[in-house]
Short mmCIF file of C-alpha atoms in Angstrom, two decimals:
data_model
loop_
_atom_site.label_atom_id
_atom_site.label_comp_id
_atom_site.label_asym_id
_atom_site.label_seq_id
_atom_site.Cartn_x
_atom_site.Cartn_y
_atom_site.Cartn_z
CA UNK A 1 -142.46 -104.39 50.37
CA UNK A 2 -140.73 -102.11 52.92
CA UNK A 3 -137.13 -102.57 53.96
CA UNK A 4 -138.27 -103.83 57.38
CA UNK A 5 -140.38 -106.56 55.73
CA UNK A 6 -137.67 -107.61 53.30
CA UNK A 7 -137.36 -111.39 53.04
CA UNK A 8 -134.20 -112.93 54.45
CA UNK A 9 -131.99 -114.09 51.59
CA UNK A 10 -130.31 -117.43 52.29
CA UNK A 11 -127.54 -119.40 50.61
CA UNK A 12 -128.28 -123.13 50.82
CA UNK A 13 -125.19 -125.27 51.32
CA UNK A 14 -125.20 -129.08 50.97
CA UNK A 15 -122.36 -131.57 51.18
CA UNK A 16 -121.91 -135.31 51.00
CA UNK A 17 -118.61 -137.19 51.09
CA UNK A 18 -117.70 -140.11 48.82
CA UNK A 19 -117.94 -142.50 51.78
CA UNK A 20 -121.36 -141.14 52.74
CA UNK A 21 -122.59 -141.63 49.18
CA UNK A 22 -121.96 -145.37 49.48
CA UNK A 23 -124.10 -145.41 52.64
CA UNK A 24 -127.12 -143.84 50.99
CA UNK A 25 -126.68 -140.20 52.05
CA UNK A 26 -128.48 -137.98 49.59
CA UNK A 27 -127.92 -134.40 48.46
CA UNK A 28 -131.46 -134.31 47.13
CA UNK A 29 -132.80 -135.15 50.59
CA UNK A 30 -130.78 -132.30 52.12
CA UNK A 31 -132.03 -129.86 49.49
CA UNK A 32 -135.64 -130.93 50.00
CA UNK A 33 -135.43 -130.44 53.76
CA UNK A 34 -133.75 -127.03 53.41
CA UNK A 35 -136.19 -125.81 50.74
CA UNK A 36 -139.10 -126.79 52.97
CA UNK A 37 -137.50 -125.04 55.94
CA UNK A 38 -136.91 -121.88 53.89
CA UNK A 39 -140.50 -121.89 52.65
CA UNK A 40 -141.89 -122.33 56.17
CA UNK A 41 -139.77 -119.43 57.46
CA UNK A 42 -140.52 -117.20 54.47
CA UNK A 43 -136.91 -117.03 53.35
CA UNK A 44 -135.80 -116.22 49.82
CA UNK A 45 -133.25 -118.67 48.38
CA UNK A 46 -130.35 -116.78 46.78
CA UNK A 47 -128.44 -119.79 45.40
CA UNK A 48 -127.47 -123.42 45.99
CA UNK A 49 -123.88 -124.42 46.79
CA UNK A 50 -123.38 -128.16 46.42
CA UNK A 51 -120.16 -130.05 47.20
CA UNK A 52 -120.55 -133.69 46.20
CA UNK A 53 -117.87 -136.21 47.10
CA UNK A 54 -115.93 -133.94 49.47
CA UNK A 55 -114.88 -134.54 53.07
CA UNK A 56 -115.82 -132.06 55.79
CA UNK A 57 -112.38 -132.05 57.40
CA UNK A 58 -111.61 -128.54 56.05
CA UNK A 59 -112.85 -125.84 53.67
CA UNK A 60 -110.83 -127.06 50.68
CA UNK A 61 -113.94 -127.50 48.51
CA UNK A 62 -114.90 -125.59 45.33
CA UNK A 63 -118.50 -124.74 46.22
CA UNK A 64 -117.80 -123.66 49.80
CA UNK A 65 -115.13 -121.33 48.39
CA UNK A 66 -117.65 -119.89 45.92
CA UNK A 67 -120.05 -119.41 48.83
CA UNK A 68 -117.35 -117.54 50.79
CA UNK A 69 -116.72 -115.20 47.83
CA UNK A 70 -120.42 -114.40 47.61
CA UNK A 71 -120.56 -113.99 51.40
CA UNK A 72 -117.79 -111.38 51.31
CA UNK A 73 -119.67 -109.59 48.53
CA UNK A 74 -122.80 -109.68 50.79
CA UNK A 75 -124.94 -111.30 48.12
CA UNK A 76 -127.17 -112.96 50.76
CA UNK A 77 -128.05 -112.57 54.46
CA UNK A 78 -127.50 -116.04 55.89
CA UNK A 79 -126.08 -119.50 55.24
CA UNK A 80 -128.59 -122.33 55.63
CA UNK A 81 -127.39 -125.90 56.27
CA UNK A 82 -129.06 -129.17 57.27
CA UNK A 83 -126.53 -129.99 60.00
CA UNK A 84 -123.43 -128.20 61.29
CA UNK A 85 -121.15 -131.00 60.09
CA UNK A 86 -122.27 -130.37 56.49
CA UNK A 87 -120.39 -127.09 56.71
CA UNK A 88 -117.33 -128.53 58.45
CA UNK A 89 -116.38 -131.20 60.98
CA UNK A 90 -113.90 -128.77 62.49
CA UNK A 91 -115.53 -126.82 65.33
CA UNK A 92 -112.79 -124.19 65.13
CA UNK A 93 -113.51 -123.59 61.42
CA UNK A 94 -117.25 -123.20 62.04
CA UNK A 95 -116.83 -120.75 64.93
CA UNK A 96 -114.17 -118.79 63.04
CA UNK A 97 -116.57 -118.47 60.10
CA UNK A 98 -119.27 -117.11 62.42
CA UNK A 99 -117.01 -114.78 64.43
CA UNK A 100 -114.70 -113.46 61.68
CA UNK A 101 -116.89 -113.53 58.57
CA UNK A 102 -120.60 -113.56 59.43
CA UNK A 103 -120.90 -111.40 62.57
CA UNK A 104 -118.91 -108.40 61.24
CA UNK A 105 -121.24 -108.34 58.21
CA UNK A 106 -124.38 -108.80 60.34
CA UNK A 107 -124.97 -112.14 58.66
CA UNK A 108 -125.67 -115.50 60.30
CA UNK A 109 -125.62 -119.28 60.07
CA UNK A 110 -128.92 -121.17 60.21
CA UNK A 111 -129.19 -124.90 60.92
CA UNK A 112 -132.52 -126.48 59.99
CA UNK A 113 -132.02 -129.37 62.43
CA UNK A 114 -133.19 -128.06 65.82
CA UNK A 115 -134.01 -124.68 64.22
CA UNK A 116 -130.74 -123.00 65.26
CA UNK A 117 -129.72 -119.37 64.57
CA UNK A 118 -126.08 -118.37 65.20
CA UNK A 119 -127.04 -114.72 65.86
CA UNK A 120 -128.69 -115.67 69.16
CA UNK A 121 -126.79 -116.62 72.32
CA UNK A 122 -128.51 -120.02 72.58
CA UNK A 123 -128.03 -120.69 68.88
CA UNK A 124 -124.30 -119.92 69.04
CA UNK A 125 -123.92 -122.21 72.05
CA UNK A 126 -125.74 -125.11 70.34
CA UNK A 127 -123.73 -124.69 67.14
CA UNK A 128 -120.55 -124.82 69.21
CA UNK A 129 -121.75 -128.00 70.92
CA UNK A 130 -122.83 -129.67 67.68
CA UNK A 131 -119.53 -128.68 66.07
CA UNK A 132 -117.64 -130.22 68.97
CA UNK A 133 -119.58 -133.47 68.58
CA UNK A 134 -118.95 -133.51 64.81
CA UNK A 135 -115.23 -132.97 65.35
CA UNK A 136 -115.16 -135.68 68.01
CA UNK A 137 -116.91 -138.10 65.64
CA UNK A 138 -114.38 -137.40 62.90
CA UNK A 139 -111.48 -137.83 65.34
CA UNK A 140 -112.86 -141.19 66.46
CA UNK A 141 -113.21 -142.36 62.85
CA UNK A 142 -109.61 -141.33 62.07
CA UNK A 143 -108.36 -143.03 65.25
CA UNK A 144 -110.20 -146.27 64.45
CA UNK A 145 -108.75 -146.35 60.94
CA UNK A 146 -105.29 -145.44 62.24
CA UNK A 147 -105.51 -148.09 64.94
CA UNK A 148 -106.54 -150.75 62.45
CA UNK A 149 -103.73 -149.83 60.07
CA UNK A 150 -101.21 -149.76 62.93
CA UNK A 151 -102.16 -153.27 64.07
CA UNK A 152 -101.98 -154.50 60.50
CA UNK A 153 -98.50 -152.96 60.06
CA UNK A 154 -97.29 -154.36 63.38
CA UNK A 155 -98.31 -157.82 62.12
CA UNK A 156 -96.17 -157.33 59.00
CA UNK A 157 -98.96 -156.65 56.51
CA UNK A 158 -98.61 -154.01 53.80
CA UNK A 159 -100.77 -150.92 54.43
CA UNK A 160 -99.81 -148.83 51.41
CA UNK A 161 -100.91 -148.63 47.81
CA UNK A 162 -99.35 -149.95 44.62
CA UNK A 163 -95.59 -150.46 44.67
CA UNK A 164 -93.21 -151.30 41.83
CA UNK A 165 -91.94 -154.87 42.07
CA UNK A 166 -95.03 -156.30 43.72
CA UNK A 167 -98.68 -157.02 42.96
CA UNK A 168 -101.31 -156.55 45.65
CA UNK A 169 -103.21 -159.84 45.83
CA UNK A 170 -105.89 -160.02 48.51
CA UNK A 171 -104.07 -157.27 50.43
CA UNK A 172 -100.81 -159.24 50.33
CA UNK A 173 -97.71 -158.23 48.37
CA UNK A 174 -96.65 -160.84 45.81
CA UNK A 175 -93.42 -160.41 43.80
CA UNK A 176 -93.97 -159.30 40.19
CA UNK A 177 -91.04 -160.96 38.39
CA UNK A 178 -90.83 -158.45 35.52
CA UNK A 179 -91.03 -155.39 37.75
CA UNK A 180 -88.71 -156.83 40.40
CA UNK A 181 -85.94 -156.94 37.77
CA UNK A 182 -86.33 -153.19 37.30
CA UNK A 183 -86.10 -152.65 41.06
CA UNK A 184 -82.93 -154.76 41.25
CA UNK A 185 -81.43 -152.82 38.36
CA UNK A 186 -82.10 -149.52 40.13
CA UNK A 187 -80.33 -150.69 43.29
CA UNK A 188 -77.41 -152.16 41.34
CA UNK A 189 -76.91 -148.96 39.35
CA UNK A 190 -76.97 -146.91 42.54
CA UNK A 191 -74.46 -149.29 44.15
CA UNK A 192 -72.11 -148.49 41.26
CA UNK A 193 -72.33 -144.83 42.22
CA UNK A 194 -74.75 -143.59 39.56
CA UNK A 195 -76.92 -140.60 40.47
CA UNK A 196 -80.73 -140.53 40.64
CA UNK A 197 -80.95 -138.54 37.44
CA UNK A 198 -78.63 -140.86 35.50
CA UNK A 199 -80.58 -143.91 36.66
CA UNK A 200 -83.92 -142.35 35.69
CA UNK A 201 -82.53 -141.34 32.31
CA UNK A 202 -81.19 -144.83 31.60
CA UNK A 203 -84.46 -146.53 32.54
CA UNK A 204 -86.52 -144.13 30.44
CA UNK A 205 -84.26 -144.60 27.41
CA UNK A 206 -84.70 -148.37 27.76
CA UNK A 207 -88.45 -147.91 27.60
CA UNK A 208 -89.01 -148.98 31.20
CA UNK A 209 -91.83 -147.37 33.14
CA UNK A 210 -93.11 -146.98 36.71
CA UNK A 211 -95.97 -148.92 38.27
CA UNK A 212 -98.32 -146.25 36.88
CA UNK A 213 -96.77 -146.54 33.42
CA UNK A 214 -95.05 -143.15 33.66
CA UNK A 215 -91.49 -142.00 33.05
CA UNK A 216 -89.06 -142.44 35.91
CA UNK A 217 -88.04 -139.22 37.65
CA UNK A 218 -85.42 -138.32 40.26
CA UNK A 219 -88.07 -138.44 42.99
CA UNK A 220 -89.33 -141.86 41.83
CA UNK A 221 -85.86 -143.40 41.85
CA UNK A 222 -85.04 -141.85 45.24
CA UNK A 223 -88.28 -143.18 46.73
CA UNK A 224 -87.56 -146.72 45.52
CA UNK A 225 -84.02 -146.65 46.91
CA UNK A 226 -85.32 -145.61 50.35
CA UNK A 227 -88.27 -148.02 50.55
CA UNK A 228 -87.71 -150.74 53.14
CA UNK A 229 -90.43 -152.91 51.58
CA UNK A 230 -87.77 -154.24 49.18
CA UNK A 231 -85.78 -155.88 52.01
CA UNK A 232 -88.90 -157.56 53.38
CA UNK A 233 -89.80 -154.94 55.98
CA UNK A 234 -92.97 -152.95 56.57
CA UNK A 235 -92.57 -149.30 57.53
CA UNK A 236 -95.82 -147.44 58.12
CA UNK A 237 -96.69 -144.06 59.60
CA UNK A 238 -93.94 -141.79 58.24
CA UNK A 239 -96.53 -139.35 56.90
CA UNK A 240 -99.51 -139.64 59.24
CA UNK A 241 -102.00 -136.78 58.86
CA UNK A 242 -99.87 -135.50 55.99
CA UNK A 243 -102.35 -132.74 55.02
CA UNK A 244 -102.00 -131.19 58.48
CA UNK A 245 -98.36 -131.84 59.37
CA UNK A 246 -96.50 -131.89 56.06
CA UNK A 247 -94.50 -128.80 56.99
CA UNK A 248 -93.25 -130.43 60.19
CA UNK A 249 -91.40 -133.28 58.54
CA UNK A 250 -91.75 -137.03 58.81
CA UNK A 251 -92.99 -138.87 61.88
CA UNK A 252 -90.20 -139.75 64.31
CA UNK A 253 -91.94 -142.97 65.35
CA UNK A 254 -93.09 -144.93 62.29
CA UNK A 255 -94.05 -148.57 62.78
CA UNK A 256 -91.38 -150.99 61.53
CA UNK A 257 -91.89 -154.73 61.38
CA UNK A 258 -90.77 -157.77 59.47
CA UNK A 259 -93.12 -157.98 56.51
CA UNK A 260 -95.07 -160.92 55.17
CA UNK A 261 -93.79 -160.24 51.64
CA UNK A 262 -90.73 -161.79 50.02
CA UNK A 263 -87.67 -159.52 49.84
CA UNK A 264 -86.43 -158.37 46.42
CA UNK A 265 -83.15 -156.79 47.58
CA UNK A 266 -80.62 -158.52 49.87
CA UNK A 267 -79.45 -156.67 52.99
CA UNK A 268 -75.85 -156.30 51.79
CA UNK A 269 -76.89 -154.43 48.64
CA UNK A 270 -79.39 -152.38 50.66
CA UNK A 271 -76.76 -151.24 53.18
CA UNK A 272 -74.32 -150.33 50.42
CA UNK A 273 -76.94 -148.20 48.67
CA UNK A 274 -77.98 -146.44 51.91
CA UNK A 275 -74.34 -145.54 52.59
CA UNK A 276 -74.05 -144.03 49.11
CA UNK A 277 -77.31 -142.12 49.64
CA UNK A 278 -76.05 -140.61 52.89
CA UNK A 279 -72.70 -139.65 51.35
CA UNK A 280 -74.46 -138.06 48.39
CA UNK A 281 -76.78 -136.12 50.69
CA UNK A 282 -73.89 -134.76 52.75
CA UNK A 283 -71.98 -133.78 49.59
CA UNK A 284 -75.03 -132.04 48.10
CA UNK A 285 -75.51 -129.99 51.28
CA UNK A 286 -71.92 -128.72 51.08
CA UNK A 287 -72.22 -127.67 47.47
CA UNK A 288 -75.74 -126.22 47.32
CA UNK A 289 -74.42 -122.66 47.39
CA UNK A 290 -76.46 -121.28 44.50
CA UNK A 291 -79.89 -121.41 46.18
CA UNK A 292 -81.64 -118.07 45.84
CA UNK A 293 -79.46 -116.77 43.00
CA UNK A 294 -81.71 -118.22 40.31
CA UNK A 295 -84.45 -115.64 40.74
CA UNK A 296 -86.62 -116.96 37.87
CA UNK A 297 -86.80 -120.59 39.02
CA UNK A 298 -90.38 -121.84 38.95
CA UNK A 299 -91.73 -119.10 36.67
CA UNK A 300 -89.42 -119.37 33.64
CA UNK A 301 -90.82 -122.03 31.30
CA UNK A 302 -89.07 -124.43 28.97
CA UNK A 303 -89.73 -123.26 25.37
CA UNK A 304 -90.21 -126.88 24.20
CA UNK A 305 -92.45 -128.63 26.75
CA UNK A 306 -93.66 -125.75 28.92
CA UNK A 307 -92.45 -127.24 32.21
CA UNK A 308 -90.59 -125.19 34.80
CA UNK A 309 -86.83 -124.70 34.84
CA UNK A 310 -84.11 -125.44 37.37
CA UNK A 311 -80.53 -124.28 37.86
CA UNK A 312 -77.70 -125.78 35.85
CA UNK A 313 -74.02 -124.94 36.13
CA UNK A 314 -70.91 -126.00 34.29
CA UNK A 315 -67.29 -125.16 35.04
CA UNK A 316 -64.95 -124.07 32.28
CA UNK A 317 -61.48 -122.58 32.69
CA UNK A 318 -62.04 -122.32 36.41
CA UNK A 319 -65.26 -120.29 36.02
CA UNK A 320 -68.87 -121.31 36.56
CA UNK A 321 -71.34 -120.76 33.70
CA UNK A 322 -74.93 -120.67 34.90
CA UNK A 323 -78.09 -121.64 33.01
CA UNK A 324 -81.76 -122.40 33.47
CA UNK A 325 -82.50 -125.98 32.38
CA UNK A 326 -85.77 -127.75 31.53
CA UNK A 327 -87.04 -129.42 34.71
CA UNK A 328 -88.41 -132.40 32.76
CA UNK A 329 -84.97 -133.04 31.28
CA UNK A 330 -83.29 -132.58 34.65
CA UNK A 331 -85.62 -135.04 36.35
CA UNK A 332 -86.31 -137.63 33.62
CA UNK A 333 -83.66 -137.20 30.92
CA UNK A 334 -83.86 -136.58 27.16
CA UNK A 335 -86.74 -139.05 26.78
CA UNK A 336 -88.97 -136.43 28.40
CA UNK A 337 -87.40 -133.28 26.85
CA UNK A 338 -84.11 -131.67 25.83
CA UNK A 339 -82.01 -129.59 28.20
CA UNK A 340 -83.00 -126.31 26.43
CA UNK A 341 -80.45 -124.27 28.38
CA UNK A 342 -81.17 -120.56 28.83
CA UNK A 343 -78.32 -118.27 29.88
CA UNK A 344 -79.02 -117.00 33.38
CA UNK A 345 -77.42 -113.58 33.06
CA UNK A 346 -79.14 -112.68 29.77
CA UNK A 347 -82.68 -113.75 30.65
CA UNK A 348 -82.63 -112.20 34.12
CA UNK A 349 -81.40 -108.88 32.77
CA UNK A 350 -84.13 -108.83 30.12
CA UNK A 351 -86.91 -109.64 32.56
CA UNK A 352 -85.78 -107.02 35.10
CA UNK A 353 -85.57 -104.42 32.35
CA UNK A 354 -89.13 -105.26 31.29
CA UNK A 355 -90.41 -104.70 34.82
CA UNK A 356 -88.48 -101.47 35.28
CA UNK A 357 -89.50 -100.29 31.84
CA UNK A 358 -93.21 -100.73 32.56
CA UNK A 359 -93.32 -97.98 35.16
CA UNK A 360 -91.74 -95.56 32.65
CA UNK A 361 -94.23 -96.37 29.90
CA UNK A 362 -97.63 -94.74 30.46
CA UNK A 363 -99.00 -96.27 27.27
CA UNK A 364 -98.04 -99.71 28.50
CA UNK A 365 -99.75 -99.11 31.85
CA UNK A 366 -102.91 -98.10 30.00
CA UNK A 367 -102.58 -101.21 27.83
CA UNK A 368 -102.45 -103.41 30.93
CA UNK A 369 -105.54 -101.75 32.43
CA UNK A 370 -107.39 -102.02 29.10
CA UNK A 371 -106.54 -105.71 28.78
CA UNK A 372 -107.85 -106.44 32.26
CA UNK A 373 -111.09 -104.51 31.72
CA UNK A 374 -111.59 -105.99 28.27
CA UNK A 375 -111.25 -109.56 29.51
CA UNK A 376 -113.88 -108.92 32.14
CA UNK A 377 -116.39 -108.24 29.39
CA UNK A 378 -115.56 -111.36 27.38
CA UNK A 379 -118.40 -113.68 26.48
CA UNK A 380 -118.33 -116.68 28.80
CA UNK A 381 -120.28 -118.96 26.48
CA UNK A 382 -117.24 -121.09 25.59
CA UNK A 383 -116.30 -121.48 29.24
CA UNK A 384 -119.87 -122.41 30.16
CA UNK A 385 -120.00 -124.94 27.34
CA UNK A 386 -116.78 -126.52 28.59
CA UNK A 387 -118.17 -126.46 32.14
CA UNK A 388 -121.25 -128.34 30.97
CA UNK A 389 -119.08 -130.97 29.27
CA UNK A 390 -116.95 -131.45 32.39
CA UNK A 391 -120.02 -131.77 34.62
CA UNK A 392 -121.48 -134.43 32.33
CA UNK A 393 -118.15 -136.28 32.48
CA UNK A 394 -118.21 -136.03 36.28
CA UNK A 395 -121.70 -137.55 36.40
CA UNK A 396 -120.50 -140.46 34.24
CA UNK A 397 -117.52 -141.06 36.53
CA UNK A 398 -119.69 -140.92 39.65
CA UNK A 399 -122.15 -143.36 38.07
CA UNK A 400 -119.24 -145.72 37.42
CA UNK A 401 -118.19 -145.37 41.08
CA UNK A 402 -121.73 -146.17 42.27
CA UNK A 403 -121.83 -149.26 40.05
CA UNK A 404 -118.42 -150.31 41.37
CA UNK A 405 -119.66 -149.86 44.94
CA UNK A 406 -122.69 -152.03 44.15
CA UNK A 407 -120.42 -154.69 42.64
CA UNK A 408 -118.29 -154.64 45.79
CA UNK A 409 -121.27 -155.35 48.02
CA UNK A 410 -122.27 -158.10 45.58
CA UNK A 411 -118.99 -159.93 46.07
CA UNK A 412 -116.30 -158.12 44.05
CA UNK A 413 -112.86 -158.91 45.49
CA UNK A 414 -111.41 -156.12 47.72
CA UNK A 415 -108.19 -156.01 45.69
CA UNK A 416 -110.01 -155.48 42.41
CA UNK A 417 -112.29 -152.92 44.04
CA UNK A 418 -109.34 -150.98 45.52
CA UNK A 419 -107.47 -150.96 42.21
CA UNK A 420 -110.46 -149.72 40.18
CA UNK A 421 -111.73 -147.34 42.84
CA UNK A 422 -108.37 -145.62 43.34
CA UNK A 423 -108.16 -144.83 39.63
CA UNK A 424 -111.78 -143.69 39.50
CA UNK A 425 -111.36 -141.42 42.51
CA UNK A 426 -108.28 -139.90 40.89
CA UNK A 427 -110.27 -139.16 37.71
CA UNK A 428 -113.17 -137.77 39.74
CA UNK A 429 -110.83 -135.53 41.74
CA UNK A 430 -109.11 -134.24 38.58
CA UNK A 431 -112.45 -133.52 36.90
CA UNK A 432 -113.69 -131.66 39.96
CA UNK A 433 -110.54 -129.55 39.96
CA UNK A 434 -111.09 -128.71 36.27
CA UNK A 435 -114.70 -127.74 37.04
CA UNK A 436 -113.60 -125.58 39.98
CA UNK A 437 -111.00 -123.82 37.79
CA UNK A 438 -113.56 -123.10 35.07
CA UNK A 439 -116.03 -121.78 37.65
CA UNK A 440 -113.33 -119.53 39.09
CA UNK A 441 -112.55 -118.25 35.61
CA UNK A 442 -116.20 -117.46 34.96
CA UNK A 443 -116.44 -115.79 38.37
CA UNK A 444 -113.32 -113.73 37.60
CA UNK A 445 -114.70 -112.51 34.27
CA UNK A 446 -118.15 -111.67 35.57
CA UNK A 447 -117.20 -110.28 38.99
CA UNK A 448 -116.78 -106.72 37.74
CA UNK A 449 -114.07 -105.76 40.22
CA UNK A 450 -112.72 -102.23 39.92
CA UNK A 451 -109.19 -101.71 38.63
CA UNK A 452 -107.08 -99.32 40.68
CA UNK A 453 -104.67 -97.92 38.10
CA UNK A 454 -102.69 -95.95 40.67
CA UNK A 455 -102.28 -99.07 42.82
CA UNK A 456 -100.76 -100.98 39.89
CA UNK A 457 -98.34 -98.14 39.15
CA UNK A 458 -97.39 -97.77 42.82
CA UNK A 459 -96.66 -101.50 43.10
CA UNK A 460 -94.30 -101.31 40.15
CA UNK A 461 -92.55 -98.21 41.51
CA UNK A 462 -92.00 -99.90 44.84
CA UNK A 463 -90.61 -102.92 43.05
CA UNK A 464 -87.91 -100.88 41.29
CA UNK A 465 -86.89 -99.16 44.52
CA UNK A 466 -86.72 -102.37 46.53
CA UNK A 467 -85.09 -104.52 43.87
CA UNK A 468 -81.88 -102.53 43.49
CA UNK A 469 -80.96 -102.92 47.18
CA UNK A 470 -82.36 -106.43 47.75
CA UNK A 471 -80.44 -109.67 48.39
CA UNK A 472 -80.60 -112.48 45.83
CA UNK A 473 -83.32 -114.33 47.76
CA UNK A 474 -85.31 -111.10 48.24
CA UNK A 475 -85.02 -110.38 44.50
CA UNK A 476 -86.37 -113.82 43.78
CA UNK A 477 -89.36 -113.21 46.06
CA UNK A 478 -90.04 -109.77 44.58
CA UNK A 479 -90.00 -111.10 41.01
CA UNK A 480 -92.31 -113.99 41.90
CA UNK A 481 -94.72 -111.62 43.65
CA UNK A 482 -95.25 -109.81 40.33
CA UNK A 483 -94.71 -112.44 37.62
CA UNK A 484 -96.71 -115.62 37.22
CA UNK A 485 -95.06 -117.11 34.14
CA UNK A 486 -92.36 -116.30 31.57
CA UNK A 487 -92.44 -117.99 28.17
CA UNK A 488 -89.44 -118.09 25.85
CA UNK A 489 -89.08 -118.14 22.08
CA UNK A 490 -87.67 -121.40 20.60
CA UNK A 491 -84.26 -119.72 20.15
CA UNK A 492 -84.00 -119.54 23.98
CA UNK A 493 -82.71 -115.97 23.78
CA UNK A 494 -85.85 -113.89 23.34
CA UNK A 495 -88.78 -113.57 25.72
CA UNK A 496 -92.10 -114.46 24.12
CA UNK A 497 -94.59 -113.56 26.88
CA UNK A 498 -94.56 -112.42 30.48
CA UNK A 499 -97.71 -113.12 32.49
CA UNK A 500 -98.11 -110.82 35.50
CA UNK A 501 -100.21 -111.71 38.54
CA UNK A 502 -101.95 -108.33 38.50
CA UNK A 503 -103.15 -108.99 34.95
CA UNK A 504 -104.31 -112.53 35.84
CA UNK A 505 -103.80 -114.78 32.80
CA UNK A 506 -103.23 -111.91 30.38
CA UNK A 507 -99.79 -112.29 28.87
CA UNK A 508 -97.87 -109.14 28.09
CA UNK A 509 -96.27 -109.78 24.70
CA UNK A 510 -92.62 -108.81 24.52
CA UNK A 511 -91.21 -107.74 21.16
CA UNK A 512 -88.55 -105.55 19.59
CA UNK A 513 -90.76 -102.47 19.91
CA UNK A 514 -90.49 -102.64 23.69
CA UNK A 515 -87.59 -100.40 24.58
CA UNK A 516 -87.25 -102.27 27.85
CA UNK A 517 -85.76 -105.20 25.96
CA UNK A 518 -83.45 -103.30 23.65
#
């Protein structure tokens, strides 16, 4: 077959959301329609990209991301979808995909409904119109839900999820006597001046747990102490459209109303605690003068539990002594982990010397390149086996969700349905994330990308030059741009492994033979 008669290679993309699944939408039906369309047109199907149980509000989906990677590698000629909204309900996202990704590569989007081709003027116009309608439909759905929740909140009804101290019975909050005692204890301890960390530590040591049966943390305690539900109020709308606006802070116009639920905390205790919270916040702002100096925060791991580390300082003889402390211990106390303090000056000096030493060691550079290339040839059979296991688990979870949905329509109480469905959706989401991570790992190993040795060396040289004249915050950013994770030996003095971003998940072992650490 000549090049001019070459069949058009298409990537078939299908999507169905969790809500659509309950209404009988079918991925199989989409596939059947698209396969028939491709056969009629004489297209060659390159691969199928299937996102099941994902909303179309954005491109944060594992299979659409895999499709984009293959698109940029020009593994096919066109994307084929049933309807525009299967790709995205955001018109801007669809048009950006066409203009910035497809057109420059002489690729196109095909929509089987109405036989639309984005490479033609009419096709582009219709896709834009259909995308606008899809976005409008999604906006209307969000507004209807938001309106319903707003009216419910204005009437004093609870619109949130599970909350410590109450049980949700027929969408009404009813005091849970056992849990309410924990809530009262938290407020009383705070009223005595105890800090969030001390309160969390005390509760954990007493064996008390959160509504989700987890250890109390600083954030959990803080959230309870700021929740107006405990004084009989309803406050809804602080975090509307959180996925979009999280960087812009809380809403300045949440709905507040007198709630239908019984109060657990009296107003006098509440006001006292809020005054302490405000005083603590003001004091913390005045004394948070070490931000940026701990350049390994977030990448240095606790040698015991593997969690991140945070700053810790103690004053002795008029001088501050600085350490990295286990984040689990800092947030939840010794029930979660020990403090495992690591001296700031020693660990930072060792890590910087490792980085600077790399650029001087040609053998080490070659070792890094060899490790990267070797890992790309690894057998993926174990990963694929794990992927198969996770996909089977996902099918089981989705079957349980379908059965639960059927039970709901057969008369299962809304409260029971919500409780079971929330947990199921959490498990489904976690399993999908595991699957996506495994697929990315397989893709990474089999992608066969070229390693630019000179680029790696140049990056390290630039690091050394910039680091010596950088501010503390700039040093922190430079280190984090190169290093993904630092693992310590149990003695908390010696570095066990440094994982660099440019070597993916390949840890560079650090031992006495490395002159950079001597």
